[in-house]
Amino acid sequence: MRATGRVRLSRGILGRLRLASQGLAGSGFRSVAAAVRWMTAMQAQDLQASLWAVGQRVPGSRVADVRSALDRGEIVRSWPMRGTLHLLAPEDLKWMLAITSDRLIRGMAGRHRELDIDAADVDAAADTALQLVSGGAAASRAELFQAFEQAGQSTAGQRGIHLLGMLCQRGWLVQGPLAGNQQLVVAFDDWITESRVLDRADGIAEWLLRYLRSHGPATERDFSWWSGIPLTEVRTALARVSDQLVELKFEGTSYWLSPETAALLDDGVPAGRLVLALPGFDEFLLGYTDRALVLPPEHADKIVPGGNGVFRKTIVAGGQVVGTWDVSRSGKAAVVVPEPFDDVNGLRPAAQRSFELQAAKYRRFLGT
């Protein structure tokens, strides 16, 4: 259906609608598991950043709450798509892997030839790993790699991490509880005892619908890039679910979102003055192939200096990225320092006060 809101669309309005969809504006979510399940998948290649990404969406939560959810298996951290770590609901991992893993593994074939990994090596590594962790046991990555070496499977030159990745892609292993800032490896079926089963077409349709509800306004190309699912299949899925969504046209592009979020165009789009201190790799920025909607292109290099793939923490004001922030230590205390793009005028006084509240929220989250 087509939106008929009275608000004139702009980049700021679309950014604020995304904040609402993602639980960053409004009341947020009641629990860690609820936030992650709603988001469908959340960037988690940087563990500490992913903990704060969840914390920003669950009012009153602490870092221990997110870590405990991982330790209890209420959420999992694995590679469901793009070969990138994400947080997601445990019951979703197996059917997502069924959609994405074959294509991803084919894409790694050249690298696996370089590392001398073939199907027999993967099967042998699986046997070794499951002997180590089956029956509810857990192993560190170092212990797993030692077992590989003892079984004649070299782990040198990234060979070990590729073997581990293959075993996770095939649904034999998954990352389980935390040991400090590392995750232990466990047997998939021991750790995740209930998995949903969806065929490919139904799975892509559900995945797309959930993404557009949790990330919208977003485009079909955003989802295709984000999930790694070919655009032709995405378009077929969109035809199945478009009657459950609202279409917005902006600068010649169709954006899709939930009816509940679209209703804010009539009821009042929130977050006009909201300032947020988001972690690096947050879905608000990384969840889309085109980030120019919320990040002015002239400032993109300040988020990913030198294009090195490491995303800095961002300050978001009124639905737009307006700067970065960093943390230094003063004794045990975390000192949060804003670095606005406008290095002459800085943040406006009201925004500065709001950012200081965000800094205090971050320290409470960490317990410092």
CSV table of C-alpha atoms in Angstrom, one decimal:
chain,number,residue,atom,x,y,z
A,1,MET,CA,0.0,0.0,0.0
A,2,ARG,CA,1.1,3.6,-0.6
A,3,ALA,CA,1.6,6.0,2.3
A,4,THR,CA,-0.6,9.1,2.5
A,5,GLY,CA,1.1,10.9,5.5
A,6,ARG,CA,0.9,14.6,5.8
A,7,VAL,CA,4.6,15.1,6.6
A,8,ARG,CA,6.8,16.1,3.8
A,9,LEU,CA,9.5,13.4,3.3
A,10,SER,CA,13.2,14.3,3.8
A,11,ARG,CA,16.3,12.5,4.7
A,12,GLY,CA,15.9,13.5,8.3
A,13,ILE,CA,12.3,12.2,8.4
A,14,LEU,CA,13.3,8.8,6.8
A,15,GLY,CA,16.2,8.5,9.3
A,16,ARG,CA,13.9,9.2,12.2
A,17,LEU,CA,11.4,6.6,10.9
A,18,ARG,CA,14.3,4.1,10.9
A,19,LEU,CA,15.1,5.0,14.5
A,20,ALA,CA,11.5,4.2,15.4
A,21,SER,CA,11.5,0.9,13.4
A,22,GLN,CA,14.8,-0.2,15.1
A,23,GLY,CA,13.5,0.5,18.7
A,24,LEU,CA,16.0,3.4,19.1
A,25,ALA,CA,13.2,6.0,19.4
A,26,GLY,CA,10.2,5.3,21.6
A,27,SER,CA,9.8,2.8,24.4
A,28,GLY,CA,12.3,0.3,23.0
A,29,PHE,CA,12.1,-3.4,23.9
A,30,ARG,CA,11.3,-5.2,27.1
A,31,SER,CA,14.2,-7.7,27.0
A,32,VAL,CA,17.4,-8.5,25.2
A,33,ALA,CA,15.9,-11.5,23.4
A,34,ALA,CA,12.9,-9.4,22.3
A,35,ALA,CA,15.2,-6.7,20.8
A,36,VAL,CA,17.3,-9.2,18.9
A,37,ARG,CA,14.4,-11.2,17.7
A,38,TRP,CA,12.7,-8.1,16.4
A,39,MET,CA,15.8,-6.9,14.6
A,40,THR,CA,16.1,-10.3,12.9
A,41,ALA,CA,19.9,-10.0,12.8
A,42,MET,CA,22.2,-7.4,14.3
A,43,GLN,CA,25.8,-6.8,13.2
A,44,ALA,CA,28.2,-8.4,15.8
A,45,GLN,CA,31.7,-8.7,14.3
A,46,ASP,CA,32.8,-6.4,17.2
A,47,LEU,CA,31.5,-8.1,20.3
A,48,GLN,CA,31.6,-5.1,22.6
A,49,ALA,CA,29.9,-2.9,20.1
A,50,SER,CA,27.1,-5.4,19.6
A,51,LEU,CA,26.5,-5.6,23.4
A,52,TRP,CA,25.9,-1.8,23.4
A,53,ALA,CA,23.8,-1.9,20.2
A,54,VAL,CA,21.4,-4.2,22.1
A,55,GLY,CA,21.7,-2.1,25.3
A,56,GLN,CA,20.6,1.0,23.4
A,57,ARG,CA,17.4,-0.7,22.4
A,58,VAL,CA,16.5,-2.2,25.8
A,59,PRO,CA,15.9,0.6,28.4
A,60,GLY,CA,17.6,0.0,31.7
A,61,SER,CA,19.7,-2.9,30.5
A,62,ARG,CA,23.2,-3.5,31.6
A,63,VAL,CA,26.1,-5.2,29.8
A,64,ALA,CA,25.7,-8.2,32.1
A,65,ASP,CA,22.1,-8.7,30.8
A,66,VAL,CA,23.3,-9.0,27.2
A,67,ARG,CA,26.2,-11.3,28.1
A,68,SER,CA,23.8,-13.5,30.2
A,69,ALA,CA,21.4,-13.8,27.2
A,70,LEU,CA,24.3,-15.2,25.2
A,71,ASP,CA,25.4,-17.5,28.0
A,72,ARG,CA,21.9,-18.9,28.3
A,73,GLY,CA,21.4,-19.3,24.6
A,74,GLU,CA,18.5,-16.9,24.5
A,75,ILE,CA,20.4,-15.2,21.6
A,76,VAL,CA,23.2,-16.5,19.5
A,77,ARG,CA,26.2,-15.0,17.7
A,78,SER,CA,27.0,-16.6,14.4
A,79,TRP,CA,27.5,-16.2,10.7
A,80,PRO,CA,24.0,-16.3,9.2
A,81,MET,CA,24.9,-14.2,6.1
A,82,ARG,CA,27.7,-12.3,4.2
A,83,GLY,CA,30.3,-14.2,6.3
A,84,THR,CA,29.8,-11.7,9.0
A,85,LEU,CA,29.0,-12.3,12.7
A,86,HIS,CA,25.5,-11.3,13.7
A,87,LEU,CA,23.3,-11.6,16.8
A,88,LEU,CA,20.0,-13.4,16.2
A,89,ALA,CA,17.3,-15.6,17.7
A,90,PRO,CA,18.5,-19.2,18.0
A,91,GLU,CA,15.4,-20.7,16.4
A,92,ASP,CA,16.2,-18.6,13.2
A,93,LEU,CA,19.8,-19.7,12.6
A,94,LYS,CA,19.3,-23.0,10.9
A,95,TRP,CA,16.7,-22.0,8.3
A,96,MET,CA,18.7,-18.8,7.5
A,97,LEU,CA,21.8,-20.9,7.0
A,98,ALA,CA,19.8,-23.2,4.7
A,99,ILE,CA,19.2,-20.1,2.5
A,100,THR,CA,22.6,-18.5,2.5
A,101,SER,CA,25.3,-21.0,3.3
A,102,ASP,CA,25.6,-22.8,-0.1
A,103,ARG,CA,26.1,-19.6,-2.0
A,104,LEU,CA,28.6,-18.3,0.6
A,105,ILE,CA,30.6,-21.5,0.6
A,106,ARG,CA,30.8,-21.4,-3.2
A,107,GLY,CA,32.1,-17.9,-3.0
A,108,MET,CA,34.9,-19.1,-0.7
A,109,ALA,CA,36.0,-22.0,-3.0
A,110,GLY,CA,39.0,-20.1,-4.4
A,111,ARG,CA,40.3,-19.2,-0.9
A,112,HIS,CA,39.7,-22.8,0.2
A,113,ARG,CA,41.8,-24.1,-2.7
A,114,GLU,CA,44.6,-21.7,-1.6
A,115,LEU,CA,44.3,-23.1,2.0
A,116,ASP,CA,44.1,-26.7,0.7
A,117,ILE,CA,40.7,-27.4,2.2
A,118,ASP,CA,38.4,-29.9,0.5
A,119,ALA,CA,35.2,-31.7,1.4
A,120,ALA,CA,37.2,-34.5,3.1
A,121,ASP,CA,39.0,-32.0,5.3
A,122,VAL,CA,35.8,-30.4,6.3
A,123,ASP,CA,34.3,-33.8,7.2
A,124,ALA,CA,37.4,-34.8,9.2
A,125,ALA,CA,37.3,-31.5,11.0
A,126,ALA,CA,33.6,-32.0,11.8
A,127,ASP,CA,34.4,-35.5,13.3
A,128,THR,CA,37.2,-34.0,15.4
A,129,ALA,CA,35.2,-31.1,16.6
A,130,LEU,CA,32.1,-33.1,17.6
A,131,GLN,CA,34.2,-35.6,19.5
A,132,LEU,CA,35.5,-32.6,21.5
A,133,VAL,CA,32.2,-30.8,22.2
A,134,SER,CA,29.3,-33.2,21.9
A,135,GLY,CA,27.3,-34.0,25.0
A,136,GLY,CA,27.1,-30.5,26.2
A,137,ALA,CA,30.8,-29.8,26.4
A,138,ALA,CA,32.3,-26.5,25.2
A,139,ALA,CA,35.8,-25.6,23.9
A,140,SER,CA,37.8,-22.5,23.3
A,141,ARG,CA,38.9,-21.7,19.8
A,142,ALA,CA,42.5,-22.5,20.9
A,143,GLU,CA,41.4,-26.0,22.2
A,144,LEU,CA,39.5,-26.6,19.0
A,145,PHE,CA,42.4,-25.7,16.9
A,146,GLN,CA,44.7,-27.9,19.0
A,147,ALA,CA,42.3,-30.8,18.3
A,148,PHE,CA,42.4,-30.1,14.6
A,149,GLU,CA,46.2,-30.1,14.6
A,150,GLN,CA,46.4,-33.4,16.5
A,151,ALA,CA,44.0,-34.9,13.9
A,152,GLY,CA,46.3,-33.8,11.1
A,153,GLN,CA,44.4,-30.6,10.1
A,154,SER,CA,46.7,-27.6,10.0
A,155,THR,CA,45.3,-24.4,11.4
A,156,ALA,CA,48.0,-22.2,10.0
A,157,GLY,CA,47.5,-19.2,7.7
A,158,GLN,CA,43.8,-18.8,8.5
A,159,ARG,CA,43.1,-22.4,7.7
A,160,GLY,CA,41.7,-23.0,11.2
A,161,ILE,CA,39.3,-20.1,11.1
A,162,HIS,CA,38.0,-21.2,7.7
A,163,LEU,CA,37.5,-24.8,9.0
A,164,LEU,CA,35.6,-23.4,12.0
A,165,GLY,CA,33.5,-21.2,9.7
A,166,MET,CA,32.6,-24.1,7.5
A,167,LEU,CA,31.5,-26.2,10.4
A,168,CYS,CA,29.3,-23.3,11.6
A,169,GLN,CA,27.9,-22.7,8.1
A,170,ARG,CA,27.0,-26.4,7.9
A,171,GLY,CA,25.2,-26.3,11.2
A,172,TRP,CA,27.5,-28.6,13.1
A,173,LEU,CA,29.0,-26.0,15.5
A,174,VAL,CA,27.9,-22.7,16.9
A,175,GLN,CA,29.4,-20.1,19.2
A,176,GLY,CA,28.0,-20.6,22.7
A,177,PRO,CA,28.7,-19.0,26.1
A,178,LEU,CA,31.2,-16.3,26.8
A,179,ALA,CA,34.6,-16.9,28.5
A,180,GLY,CA,35.8,-13.3,29.1
A,181,ASN,CA,35.6,-11.6,25.7
A,182,GLN,CA,35.8,-14.9,23.8
A,183,GLN,CA,33.0,-17.3,22.9
A,184,LEU,CA,33.3,-21.0,23.4
A,185,VAL,CA,32.4,-23.4,20.7
A,186,VAL,CA,29.6,-25.9,21.2
A,187,ALA,CA,27.7,-28.5,19.2
A,188,PHE,CA,24.9,-26.8,17.3
A,189,ASP,CA,22.2,-29.4,18.2
A,190,ASP,CA,23.2,-29.4,21.9
A,191,TRP,CA,23.0,-25.6,22.1
A,192,ILE,CA,20.0,-24.9,19.9
A,193,THR,CA,17.4,-27.6,20.6
A,194,GLU,CA,14.5,-26.0,18.8
A,195,SER,CA,14.9,-24.7,15.2
A,196,ARG,CA,12.2,-23.5,12.8
A,197,VAL,CA,11.9,-25.1,9.4
A,198,LEU,CA,11.1,-23.0,6.4
A,199,ASP,CA,11.5,-23.7,2.7
A,200,ARG,CA,13.5,-21.3,0.7
A,201,ALA,CA,10.7,-19.2,-0.8
A,202,ASP,CA,8.8,-18.9,2.5
A,203,GLY,CA,12.1,-18.2,4.4
A,204,ILE,CA,13.1,-15.4,2.1
A,205,ALA,CA,9.6,-13.9,2.2
A,206,GLU,CA,9.6,-14.0,6.0
A,207,TRP,CA,13.2,-12.7,6.3
A,208,LEU,CA,12.4,-9.8,3.9
A,209,LEU,CA,9.2,-8.9,5.8
A,210,ARG,CA,10.9,-8.9,9.2
A,211,TYR,CA,13.8,-6.8,7.8
A,212,LEU,CA,11.5,-4.2,6.3
A,213,ARG,CA,9.5,-4.0,9.5
A,214,SER,CA,12.5,-3.7,11.7
A,215,HIS,CA,14.7,-1.6,9.4
A,216,GLY,CA,12.3,0.3,7.2
A,217,PRO,CA,12.1,2.6,5.4
A,218,ALA,CA,14.4,0.4,3.3
A,219,THR,CA,14.7,-0.7,-0.3
A,220,GLU,CA,14.7,-4.2,-1.9
A,221,ARG,CA,18.4,-3.5,-2.8
A,222,ASP,CA,19.1,-2.8,0.9
A,223,PHE,CA,17.8,-6.2,1.9
A,224,SER,CA,19.5,-8.0,-1.0
A,225,TRP,CA,22.9,-6.6,0.1
A,226,TRP,CA,22.2,-7.1,3.8
A,227,SER,CA,21.1,-10.7,3.5
A,228,GLY,CA,23.3,-11.7,0.5
A,229,ILE,CA,20.1,-13.0,-1.2
A,230,PRO,CA,20.0,-12.4,-5.0
A,231,LEU,CA,17.8,-9.4,-6.0
A,232,THR,CA,15.6,-11.6,-8.3
A,233,GLU,CA,14.5,-13.7,-5.4
A,234,VAL,CA,14.1,-10.6,-3.2
A,235,ARG,CA,11.7,-9.1,-5.8
A,236,THR,CA,9.7,-12.3,-5.9
A,237,ALA,CA,9.4,-12.3,-2.1
A,238,LEU,CA,8.4,-8.6,-2.1
A,239,ALA,CA,5.5,-9.4,-4.3
A,240,ARG,CA,4.3,-11.9,-1.7
A,241,VAL,CA,4.6,-9.5,1.3
A,242,SER,CA,4.0,-6.0,-0.1
A,243,ASP,CA,0.4,-6.1,1.0
A,244,GLN,CA,1.7,-6.2,4.6
A,245,LEU,CA,3.9,-3.1,4.1
A,246,VAL,CA,3.7,0.5,3.1
A,247,GLU,CA,5.6,2.0,0.2
A,248,LEU,CA,7.1,5.5,0.4
A,249,LYS,CA,8.5,7.2,-2.7
A,250,PHE,CA,11.5,9.5,-2.1
A,251,GLU,CA,13.7,10.9,-4.8
A,252,GLY,CA,12.5,8.3,-7.3
A,253,THR,CA,13.2,5.3,-5.0
A,254,SER,CA,10.6,3.0,-3.3
A,255,TYR,CA,11.2,2.5,0.4
A,256,TRP,CA,9.2,0.0,2.3
A,257,LEU,CA,8.2,0.0,6.0
A,258,SER,CA,5.6,-1.4,8.4
A,259,PRO,CA,2.1,0.2,8.6
A,260,GLU,CA,2.8,1.0,12.3
A,261,THR,CA,5.9,3.0,11.5
A,262,ALA,CA,4.2,4.7,8.5
A,263,ALA,CA,1.4,5.8,10.8
A,264,LEU,CA,3.9,8.1,12.5
A,265,LEU,CA,3.8,10.3,9.4
A,266,ASP,CA,0.2,11.2,10.6
A,267,ASP,CA,0.6,10.8,14.3
A,268,GLY,CA,4.0,12.6,14.7
A,269,VAL,CA,7.5,11.3,13.7
A,270,PRO,CA,9.5,11.0,16.9
A,271,ALA,CA,13.2,11.8,17.5
A,272,GLY,CA,13.3,15.3,16.1
A,273,ARG,CA,15.6,16.3,18.9
A,274,LEU,CA,16.8,12.9,20.0
A,275,VAL,CA,20.6,12.5,20.3
A,276,LEU,CA,22.1,9.0,20.4
A,277,ALA,CA,25.6,7.6,21.0
A,278,LEU,CA,25.5,4.5,18.8
A,279,PRO,CA,28.3,1.9,18.7
A,280,GLY,CA,30.4,1.2,15.7
A,281,PHE,CA,28.8,-1.3,13.3
A,282,ASP,CA,25.3,-0.4,14.5
A,283,GLU,CA,22.4,-1.5,12.2
A,284,PHE,CA,21.2,2.1,12.0
A,285,LEU,CA,24.1,2.7,9.6
A,286,LEU,CA,25.3,-0.7,8.5
A,287,GLY,CA,21.9,-2.3,7.8
A,288,TYR,CA,21.6,-0.7,4.4
A,289,THR,CA,23.6,-0.7,1.2
A,290,ASP,CA,23.1,3.0,0.6
A,291,ARG,CA,24.1,4.9,3.8
A,292,ALA,CA,23.9,8.4,2.3
A,293,LEU,CA,20.3,8.7,3.5
A,294,VAL,CA,21.6,9.2,7.1
A,295,LEU,CA,25.3,9.9,6.5
A,296,PRO,CA,26.4,12.8,4.3
A,297,PRO,CA,28.8,11.3,1.8
A,298,GLU,CA,31.4,14.0,2.5
A,299,HIS,CA,31.7,12.7,6.1
A,300,ALA,CA,31.8,9.0,5.2
A,301,ASP,CA,35.6,8.8,5.6
A,302,LYS,CA,35.3,10.0,9.2
A,303,ILE,CA,33.2,6.9,10.0
A,304,VAL,CA,35.4,4.4,8.2
A,305,PRO,CA,38.8,6.1,8.0
A,306,GLY,CA,40.7,5.1,4.9
A,307,GLY,CA,37.9,2.6,4.0
A,308,ASN,CA,39.5,0.0,6.3
A,309,GLY,CA,36.2,-1.7,7.2
A,310,VAL,CA,36.3,-0.6,10.8
A,311,PHE,CA,33.3,1.6,11.6
A,312,ARG,CA,33.6,4.2,14.3
A,313,LYS,CA,31.0,5.0,16.9
A,314,THR,CA,28.5,7.5,15.7
A,315,ILE,CA,26.5,10.5,17.1
A,316,VAL,CA,23.0,10.6,15.7
A,317,ALA,CA,20.8,13.7,16.0
A,318,GLY,CA,17.4,14.0,14.4
A,319,GLY,CA,17.9,10.9,12.4
A,320,GLN,CA,21.2,11.9,10.9
A,321,VAL,CA,24.8,11.0,11.7
A,322,VAL,CA,26.4,14.2,12.9
A,323,GLY,CA,29.7,13.0,14.3
A,324,THR,CA,31.6,10.3,16.1
A,325,TRP,CA,32.6,9.6,19.7
A,326,ASP,CA,35.2,7.8,21.5
A,327,VAL,CA,36.0,6.5,25.0
A,328,SER,CA,39.1,7.0,27.0
A,329,ARG,CA,39.9,5.8,30.5
A,330,SER,CA,40.4,7.8,33.7
A,331,GLY,CA,41.2,5.2,36.3
A,332,LYS,CA,38.2,2.8,36.2
A,333,ALA,CA,35.8,5.4,34.7
A,334,ALA,CA,34.9,5.6,31.0
A,335,VAL,CA,35.3,9.2,29.6
A,336,VAL,CA,33.1,9.7,26.6
A,337,VAL,CA,34.3,12.3,24.2
A,338,PRO,CA,32.2,13.6,21.3
A,339,GLU,CA,33.8,14.4,17.9
A,340,PRO,CA,31.1,16.3,15.9
A,341,PHE,CA,31.6,16.8,12.1
A,342,ASP,CA,31.2,20.5,12.7
A,343,ASP,CA,34.6,21.0,14.3
A,344,VAL,CA,34.1,24.8,14.5
A,345,ASN,CA,30.7,25.1,16.3
A,346,GLY,CA,30.5,21.6,17.7
A,347,LEU,CA,27.2,20.3,19.0
A,348,ARG,CA,24.5,22.8,19.8
A,349,PRO,CA,24.0,23.4,23.6
A,350,ALA,CA,20.8,21.3,23.7
A,351,ALA,CA,22.5,18.5,21.7
A,352,GLN,CA,25.5,18.7,23.9
A,353,ARG,CA,23.4,18.2,27.0
A,354,SER,CA,21.6,15.3,25.4
A,355,PHE,CA,24.9,13.7,24.4
A,356,GLU,CA,26.1,14.0,28.0
A,357,LEU,CA,23.0,12.0,29.1
A,358,GLN,CA,23.9,9.4,26.5
A,359,ALA,CA,27.4,9.2,27.9
A,360,ALA,CA,25.9,8.7,31.4
A,361,LYS,CA,23.7,6.0,30.0
A,362,TYR,CA,26.7,4.2,28.4
A,363,ARG,CA,28.6,4.3,31.7
A,364,ARG,CA,25.6,2.9,33.6
A,365,PHE,CA,25.4,0.1,30.9
A,366,LEU,CA,29.0,-0.8,31.5
A,367,GLY,CA,28.6,-0.5,35.3
A,368,THR,CA,31.4,2.2,35.6
